[in-house]
Tab-separated table of C-alpha atoms in Angstrom:
chain	number	residue	atom	x	y	z
A	1	GLY	CA	4.599	-30.500	14.586
A	2	ASN	CA	2.384	-33.033	13.788
A	3	GLY	CA	2.138	-32.554	9.817
A	4	ALA	CA	1.817	-28.435	9.917
A	5	GLY	CA	5.329	-27.370	8.570
A	6	ASN	CA	8.881	-25.908	10.112
A	7	ASN	CA	8.184	-22.575	9.320
A	8	SER	CA	11.817	-23.308	6.797
A	9	SER	CA	10.978	-20.689	5.031
A	10	GLY	CA	10.052	-18.212	6.953
A	11	PHE	CA	6.360	-18.092	6.789
A	12	SER	CA	4.405	-19.606	9.685
A	13	ALA	CA	-0.097	-20.277	9.217
A	14	LEU	CA	-1.986	-21.740	12.224
A	15	LEU	CA	-3.950	-24.520	10.897
A	16	THR	CA	-7.128	-22.366	12.800
A	17	GLY	CA	-10.119	-24.175	9.726
A	18	GLU	CA	-13.067	-22.032	8.525
A	19	PHE	CA	-16.556	-21.096	10.038
A	20	PHE	CA	-19.713	-21.184	7.773
A	21	TYR	CA	-21.510	-18.182	7.216
A	22	ASN	CA	-24.470	-20.663	6.472
A	23	ASP	CA	-24.439	-23.049	8.791
A	24	GLY	CA	-22.412	-21.146	11.506
A	25	ASN	CA	-20.282	-24.821	12.056
A	26	TYR	CA	-16.475	-24.260	11.935
A	27	PHE	CA	-14.679	-27.139	10.230
A	28	SER	CA	-11.146	-28.558	9.530
A	29	LYS	CA	-9.586	-26.321	12.567
A	30	GLY	CA	-6.041	-28.697	13.118
A	31	PHE	CA	-5.238	-29.374	9.541
A	32	SER	CA	-6.474	-27.123	6.646
A	33	ALA	CA	-4.698	-23.335	6.705
A	34	PHE	CA	-7.742	-20.487	5.132
A	35	ILE	CA	-6.389	-17.055	4.443
A	36	TRP	CA	-7.712	-14.354	2.458
A	37	SER	CA	-6.328	-12.730	-0.031
A	38	THR	CA	-6.421	-8.836	-1.137
A	39	ASN	CA	-7.860	-10.118	-4.855
A	40	GLU	CA	-11.447	-8.961	-4.265
A	41	ASN	CA	-14.740	-9.297	-6.529
A	42	GLY	CA	-17.861	-7.500	-5.475
A	43	ARG	CA	-19.391	-10.025	-3.419
A	44	ASP	CA	-16.365	-12.552	-3.559
A	45	ALA	CA	-12.406	-12.950	-3.213
A	46	THR	CA	-9.533	-14.675	-3.236
A	47	ALA	CA	-8.201	-17.071	-0.753
A	48	MET	CA	-5.805	-19.379	-0.197
A	49	ASP	CA	-6.201	-23.843	1.824
A	50	LEU	CA	-3.116	-25.278	3.135
A	51	ASP	CA	-4.008	-28.841	3.178
A	52	PHE	CA	-1.437	-30.629	5.901
A	53	GLY	CA	-2.866	-34.290	5.795
A	54	ASN	CA	-2.883	-33.466	1.692
A	55	ASN	CA	-0.158	-31.651	1.553
A	56	PHE	CA	-1.578	-29.484	-0.992
A	57	ILE	CA	-1.952	-25.396	-1.050
A	58	SER	CA	-4.956	-23.801	-3.608
A	59	LEU	CA	-6.449	-20.774	-4.025
A	60	PHE	CA	-9.507	-20.059	-5.009
A	61	THR	CA	-12.552	-17.884	-5.206
A	62	THR	CA	-15.571	-17.854	-2.209
A	63	ASP	CA	-18.162	-16.117	-1.165
A	64	LYS	CA	-16.442	-13.085	1.446
A	65	ARG	CA	-18.349	-14.082	4.300
A	66	TYR	CA	-17.336	-16.779	4.989
A	67	GLY	CA	-14.267	-16.957	8.178
A	68	TYR	CA	-10.985	-17.167	7.010
A	69	SER	CA	-7.718	-15.982	8.476
A	70	VAL	CA	-5.246	-13.073	7.301
A	71	ARG	CA	-1.607	-12.201	7.648
A	72	CYS	CA	-0.651	-9.117	8.913
A	73	LEU	CA	2.741	-7.362	7.495
A	74	LYS	CA	4.927	-4.763	10.405
A	75	ASP	CA	6.246	-2.145	7.694
């Protein structure tokens, strides 16, 4: 609800926001879902931003110290 999708693809993502390691603040809860990928390089890793307010999905590389969500899959 509230623009957060309907799970029609079989993938649900909670709009958990992100935690900023450098200042300890939490942002975007209820507006975006930031999810880590398994692609990493040293201190950085690739993450995905699902943003319902702007209707976009983006992949980006950032510092692994940010607090993003992980998706667990059952074998």
